[in-house]
Coordinates of C-alpha atoms and ligand atoms in Angstrom, one line a residue:
X1 CA 64.2 24.9 -8.5
X2 CA 66.1 25.1 -5.3
X3 CA 67.3 28.3 -3.6
X4 CA 70.0 26.8 -1.7
X5 CA 70.0 28.7 1.4
X6 CA 69.9 31.8 -0.3
X7 CA 69.0 35.2 1.3
X8 CA 66.2 37.1 0.4
X9 CA 64.2 40.3 1.4
X10 CA 60.5 40.5 0.1
X11 CA 59.0 43.6 0.7
X12 CA 55.3 43.9 1.8
X13 CA 55.5 40.4 2.4
X14 CA 53.0 40.4 5.5
X15 CA 50.2 39.9 3.1
X16 CA 49.1 38.8 -0.6
X17 CA 51.6 38.1 -3.4
X18 CA 54.6 39.3 -1.0
X19 CA 53.5 36.5 1.6
X20 CA 53.4 33.8 -0.9
X21 CA 56.4 34.5 -2.4
X22 CA 58.2 34.6 1.0
X23 CA 56.7 30.9 1.9
X24 CA 57.6 29.5 -1.6
X25 CA 61.2 30.7 -1.3
X26 CA 61.4 29.3 2.4
X27 CA 59.9 25.8 0.8
X28 CA 62.6 25.9 -2.1
X29 CA 65.1 26.3 0.7
X30 CA 66.1 29.9 1.3
X31 CA 65.8 32.3 4.0
X32 CA 63.5 35.0 3.9
X33 CA 63.1 38.7 5.5
X34 CA 59.6 39.6 5.8
X35 CA 59.8 43.5 5.4
X36 CA 56.6 45.2 5.9
X37 CA 55.2 48.5 7.0
X38 CA 53.0 46.3 9.7
X39 CA 55.6 44.6 12.3
X40 CA 52.9 42.5 14.2
X41 CA 51.8 40.9 10.6
X42 CA 55.5 40.4 9.7
X43 CA 56.0 38.5 12.9
X44 CA 52.9 36.8 12.4
X45 CA 54.0 35.8 8.6
X46 CA 57.6 35.0 10.1
X47 CA 56.2 32.8 12.9
X48 CA 54.0 30.8 10.5
X49 CA 57.3 30.2 7.9
X50 CA 59.5 29.2 10.8
X51 CA 56.7 26.6 12.3
X52 CA 57.3 25.0 8.8
X53 CA 60.7 25.6 8.0
X54 CA 62.7 26.4 11.2
X55 CA 65.0 29.7 11.3
X56 CA 63.6 30.3 7.7
X57 CA 62.2 33.8 8.2
X58 CA 62.7 37.0 10.4
X59 CA 60.4 39.9 10.6
X60 CA 61.6 43.3 9.8
X61 CA 59.5 46.5 10.2
X62 CA 60.2 48.9 7.1
X63 CA 58.1 51.6 5.6
X64 CA 60.2 51.5 2.1
X65 CA 59.4 55.1 1.7
X66 CA 61.7 55.9 4.5
X67 CA 65.5 55.8 3.8
X68 CA 66.5 55.4 7.2
X69 CA 64.3 52.4 7.9
X70 CA 65.1 50.6 4.7
X71 CA 68.6 50.9 5.4
X72 CA 68.1 49.8 9.1
X73 CA 66.2 47.1 7.7
X74 CA 68.8 45.9 5.4
X75 CA 71.4 46.1 7.8
X76 CA 69.8 44.3 10.2
X77 CA 69.3 41.0 7.7
X78 CA 72.9 41.6 7.0
X79 CA 74.0 41.3 10.6
X80 CA 71.8 38.3 11.2
X81 CA 72.6 36.0 8.2
X82 CA 75.6 37.6 6.4
X83 CA 74.1 39.1 3.4
X84 CA 71.8 39.4 0.9
X85 CA 71.1 37.3 -2.5
X86 CA 67.8 38.0 -3.6
X87 CA 65.5 41.6 -3.4
X88 CA 61.9 41.5 -3.9
X89 CA 60.4 44.4 -4.2
X90 CA 56.9 44.0 -3.9
X91 CA 55.1 46.6 -1.2
X92 CA 52.3 48.4 -2.8
X93 CA 49.1 50.1 -2.5
X94 CA 46.4 51.3 -4.7
X95 CA 44.1 54.5 -5.0
X96 CA 41.7 55.0 -7.7
X97 CA 40.4 58.2 -8.8
X98 CA 40.0 60.2 -12.2
X99 CA 42.8 62.4 -13.0
X100 CA 40.8 65.5 -12.1
X101 CA 40.1 64.4 -8.9
X102 CA 43.3 62.7 -7.8
X103 CA 44.6 64.1 -4.7
X104 CA 48.1 65.6 -5.4
X105 CA 48.8 63.8 -1.7
X106 CA 47.7 60.6 -3.0
X107 CA 49.8 60.8 -6.1
X108 CA 53.1 61.6 -4.5
X109 CA 52.1 58.7 -1.8
X110 CA 51.7 56.4 -4.4
X111 CA 54.9 57.3 -6.4
X112 CA 56.6 57.3 -3.2
X113 CA 55.7 53.5 -2.0
X114 CA 56.0 52.3 -5.7
X115 CA 58.8 53.9 -7.0
X116 CA 61.1 55.5 -4.3
X117 CA 60.5 52.0 -2.2
X118 CA 61.8 50.3 -5.4
X119 CA 64.9 52.4 -6.0
X120 CA 65.8 52.8 -1.7
X121 CA 65.7 49.1 -1.2
X122 CA 67.6 48.1 -4.7
X123 CA 70.2 50.9 -3.4
X124 CA 70.3 49.5 -0.1
X125 CA 71.1 45.7 -1.1
X126 CA 72.9 46.5 -4.3
X127 CA 76.6 47.2 -2.5
X128 CA 76.2 43.5 -0.7
X129 CA 75.1 41.9 -3.9
X130 CA 78.2 43.7 -5.9
X131 CA 80.5 42.7 -2.7
X132 CA 79.4 38.9 -3.7
X133 CA 79.6 39.1 -7.2
X134 CA 76.1 38.0 -7.4
X135 CA 72.1 38.5 -7.0
X136 CA 69.1 39.1 -7.9
X137 CA 66.3 41.9 -8.0
X138 CA 62.6 41.5 -8.6
X139 CA 60.3 44.2 -9.0
X140 CA 56.6 43.9 -9.0
X141 CA 55.1 45.6 -12.0
X142 CA 51.6 44.7 -13.2
X143 CA 50.0 44.3 -16.3
X144 CA 49.8 48.1 -15.9
X145 CA 53.6 48.3 -16.4
X146 CA 52.2 47.7 -20.2
X147 CA 48.8 48.8 -20.4
X148 CA 46.7 51.7 -18.7
X149 CA 43.4 51.5 -17.3
X150 CA 40.8 54.7 -16.3
X151 CA 41.3 55.8 -12.7
X152 CA 44.6 54.6 -11.8
X153 CA 47.0 57.2 -13.2
X154 CA 49.7 56.8 -10.3
X155 CA 49.4 53.3 -10.3
X156 CA 50.1 53.0 -14.0
X157 CA 52.5 55.9 -14.2
X158 CA 54.7 53.9 -11.2
X159 CA 54.1 50.7 -12.7
X160 CA 55.4 51.4 -16.1
X161 CA 58.6 53.6 -14.3
X162 CA 59.4 50.2 -12.8
X163 CA 60.4 48.6 -16.0
X164 CA 62.9 51.5 -16.6
X165 CA 64.4 50.9 -13.2
X166 CA 64.8 47.1 -13.6
X167 CA 66.3 47.4 -17.1
X168 CA 68.8 50.0 -15.9
X169 CA 69.7 47.7 -13.0
X170 CA 70.3 44.9 -15.3
X171 CA 72.7 47.1 -17.4
X172 CA 74.5 48.3 -13.9
X173 CA 74.9 45.2 -12.5
X174 CA 75.5 42.8 -15.4
X175 CA 79.6 42.4 -15.1
X176 CA 78.8 42.4 -11.4
X177 CA 76.9 39.5 -11.3
X178 CA 73.5 41.0 -10.6
X179 CA 70.4 40.6 -12.6
X180 CA 67.2 42.5 -12.5
X181 CA 63.5 41.6 -13.8
X182 CA 60.2 42.7 -13.5
X183 CA 57.0 40.5 -12.8
X184 CA 53.8 41.8 -14.5
X185 CA 50.6 39.9 -12.8
X186 CA 47.0 40.4 -13.6
X187 CA 44.2 40.5 -11.1
X188 CA 45.2 38.9 -8.3
X189 CA 42.5 38.4 -5.6
X190 CA 43.9 40.3 -2.3
X191 CA 43.3 42.7 0.2
X192 CA 44.6 45.4 -2.5
X193 CA 42.1 44.1 -5.2
X194 CA 39.0 43.4 -2.6
X195 CA 39.3 47.1 -1.5
X196 CA 39.2 48.0 -5.4
X197 CA 36.0 46.2 -6.3
X198 CA 33.4 48.4 -4.3
X199 CA 35.7 51.6 -5.0
X200 CA 35.6 50.9 -8.9
X201 CA 31.8 50.1 -8.8
X202 CA 30.9 53.3 -7.3
X203 CA 33.3 55.2 -9.5
X204 CA 32.0 53.3 -12.6
X205 CA 28.4 53.4 -11.8
X206 CA 28.0 49.6 -12.3
X207 CA 27.7 46.4 -10.1
X208 CA 30.9 44.6 -8.0
X209 CA 29.9 41.8 -10.1
X210 CA 30.5 43.8 -13.3
X211 CA 33.7 45.3 -12.1
X212 CA 35.0 41.6 -11.5
X213 CA 33.5 40.1 -14.9
X214 CA 34.1 43.1 -17.3
X215 CA 36.6 45.5 -15.8
X216 CA 39.3 42.9 -14.1
X217 CA 38.8 39.9 -16.1
X218 CA 36.9 40.7 -19.3
X219 CA 40.0 40.4 -21.1
X220 CA 41.6 37.4 -19.9
X221 CA 41.3 34.1 -22.3
X222 CA 39.1 32.0 -19.6
X223 CA 37.9 34.7 -17.0
X224 CA 40.1 33.6 -14.3
X225 CA 41.8 35.4 -11.5
X226 CA 45.9 35.0 -11.4
X227 CA 46.9 33.6 -8.0
X228 CA 49.4 34.4 -5.6
X229 CA 50.5 31.1 -6.2
X230 CA 51.0 31.5 -9.7
X231 CA 53.1 34.6 -9.1
X232 CA 55.4 32.9 -6.4
X233 CA 56.5 30.3 -9.1
X234 CA 57.5 33.2 -11.4
X235 CA 59.3 34.8 -8.7
X236 CA 61.0 31.6 -7.6
X237 CA 62.2 31.0 -11.0
X238 CA 63.6 34.5 -11.5
X239 CA 65.2 34.4 -8.4
X240 CA 67.0 30.9 -9.2
X241 CA 67.7 31.3 -12.4
X242 CA 71.3 30.7 -12.8
X243 CA 72.7 32.9 -15.3
X244 CA 72.4 36.6 -16.6
X245 CA 70.5 35.0 -19.6
X246 CA 67.4 36.4 -18.1
X247 CA 68.0 39.9 -17.0
X248 CA 66.2 43.3 -18.1
X249 CA 63.1 41.2 -18.9
X250 CA 59.2 41.5 -17.8
X251 CA 57.2 38.4 -17.6
X252 CA 53.4 39.0 -17.6
X253 CA 51.4 36.4 -15.8
X254 CA 47.7 37.3 -16.5
X255 CA 45.5 34.7 -18.0
X256 CA 46.0 36.1 -21.2
X257 CA 45.1 39.8 -20.4
X258 CA 48.1 41.1 -22.0
X259 CA 50.0 39.5 -24.4
X260 CA 53.7 40.5 -25.4
Ligands
NAD1 P1 48.2 43.6 -0.2 O1 47.6 44.2 0.1 O2 48.1 42.1 0.3 O3 49.7 43.3 0.4 C1 50.8 44.8 0.2 C2 51.5 44.6 1.6 O4 52.5 45.6 1.2 C3 50.7 44.6 2.8 O5 51.4 43.7 3.8 C4 51.4 46.0 3.3 O6 51.6 46.3 4.8 C5 52.8 46.4 2.7 N1 52.9 47.9 2.3 C6 52.1 48.8 2.1 N2 53.0 50.0 2.1 C7 54.3 49.8 2.6 C8 55.3 50.5 2.9 N3 55.5 51.9 2.7 N4 56.3 49.9 3.4 C9 56.3 49.0 3.8 N5 55.6 47.7 3.4 C10 54.0 48.2 2.6 O7 48.7 43.5 -1.9 P2 49.1 42.7 -2.9 O8 47.6 42.4 -3.7 O9 49.7 41.6 -2.4 O10 50.0 43.5 -3.7 C11 51.7 43.4 -3.6 C12 52.0 43.9 -5.0 O11 51.6 43.3 -6.0 C13 52.2 45.7 -5.1 O12 53.2 46.3 -5.4 C14 51.0 45.7 -6.2 O13 50.7 46.8 -6.8 C15 51.4 44.3 -7.1 N6 50.2 43.7 -7.6 C16 49.0 43.4 -7.4 C17 48.1 42.9 -8.5 C18 46.9 42.3 -7.7 O14 45.7 42.2 -8.6 N7 46.8 41.8 -6.3 C19 48.4 42.7 -9.7 C20 49.6 43.5 -10.1 C21 50.7 43.9 -9.4

């Protein structure tokens, strides 16, 4: 599938899944803005992509919880490249704790990054997509958009919420040519997951190996992690899909951990 010079903004693209999506989009002929809290890392990611695909990437400093920074970042991309065809709302973090110990400040931070970030970036790009009569919005959900796990109240709540936002934008955007979908990965070995392994081992009183084998991969069909490249392929498929036949959907890529 080809992106034919389409313009994408990928949030949280300085690392992990977002970075793999940005690279895949550039390889498929798209242009991609690496929007991340960490400007240095975003610039390094953009430089790496431009080395292989000259002019295909730019770095944008953006805290997705800040309406001003989101609007300024989207304006920077539109000024430079003339529009936005694809948004991948991907920036995210993880904080694990049982509900009774979950700090209210951490709860609010989680919902701000995952939900406010998805709302603010969608709100900022939609007028540009509607003006053009086409666009694709992707939200990075999770198997935790479908299932719960202990210790992850804020994450599970936010990831379930993204399914509602994806479906609502699909209904609002349909007649204006804008599609909206949710990608739901299983566990992918990124810094976000590496950080959780010792935290969960401590909280659950088991070894790190048991966290990986039993907690993270125990319900997969083959004991395998999903990879960033698996998710990048799904993100390309959704972004390049040519019609409204595929909107308001969620796709789970998790080695069979969750089956629809
Ligand atoms: P990661 O830690 O490798 O990358 C996350 C990126 O988001 C980082 O570059 C970070 O700087 C950026 N970021 C964090 N807060 C931000 C903010 N306020 N504004 C802008 N950027 C911000 O993590 P990842 O595993 O690649 O996760 C990406 C997304 O995929 C997240 O939404 C996560 O919930 C989701 N996800 C991950 C997994 C997994 O197993 N890794 C599974 C399902 C879903």
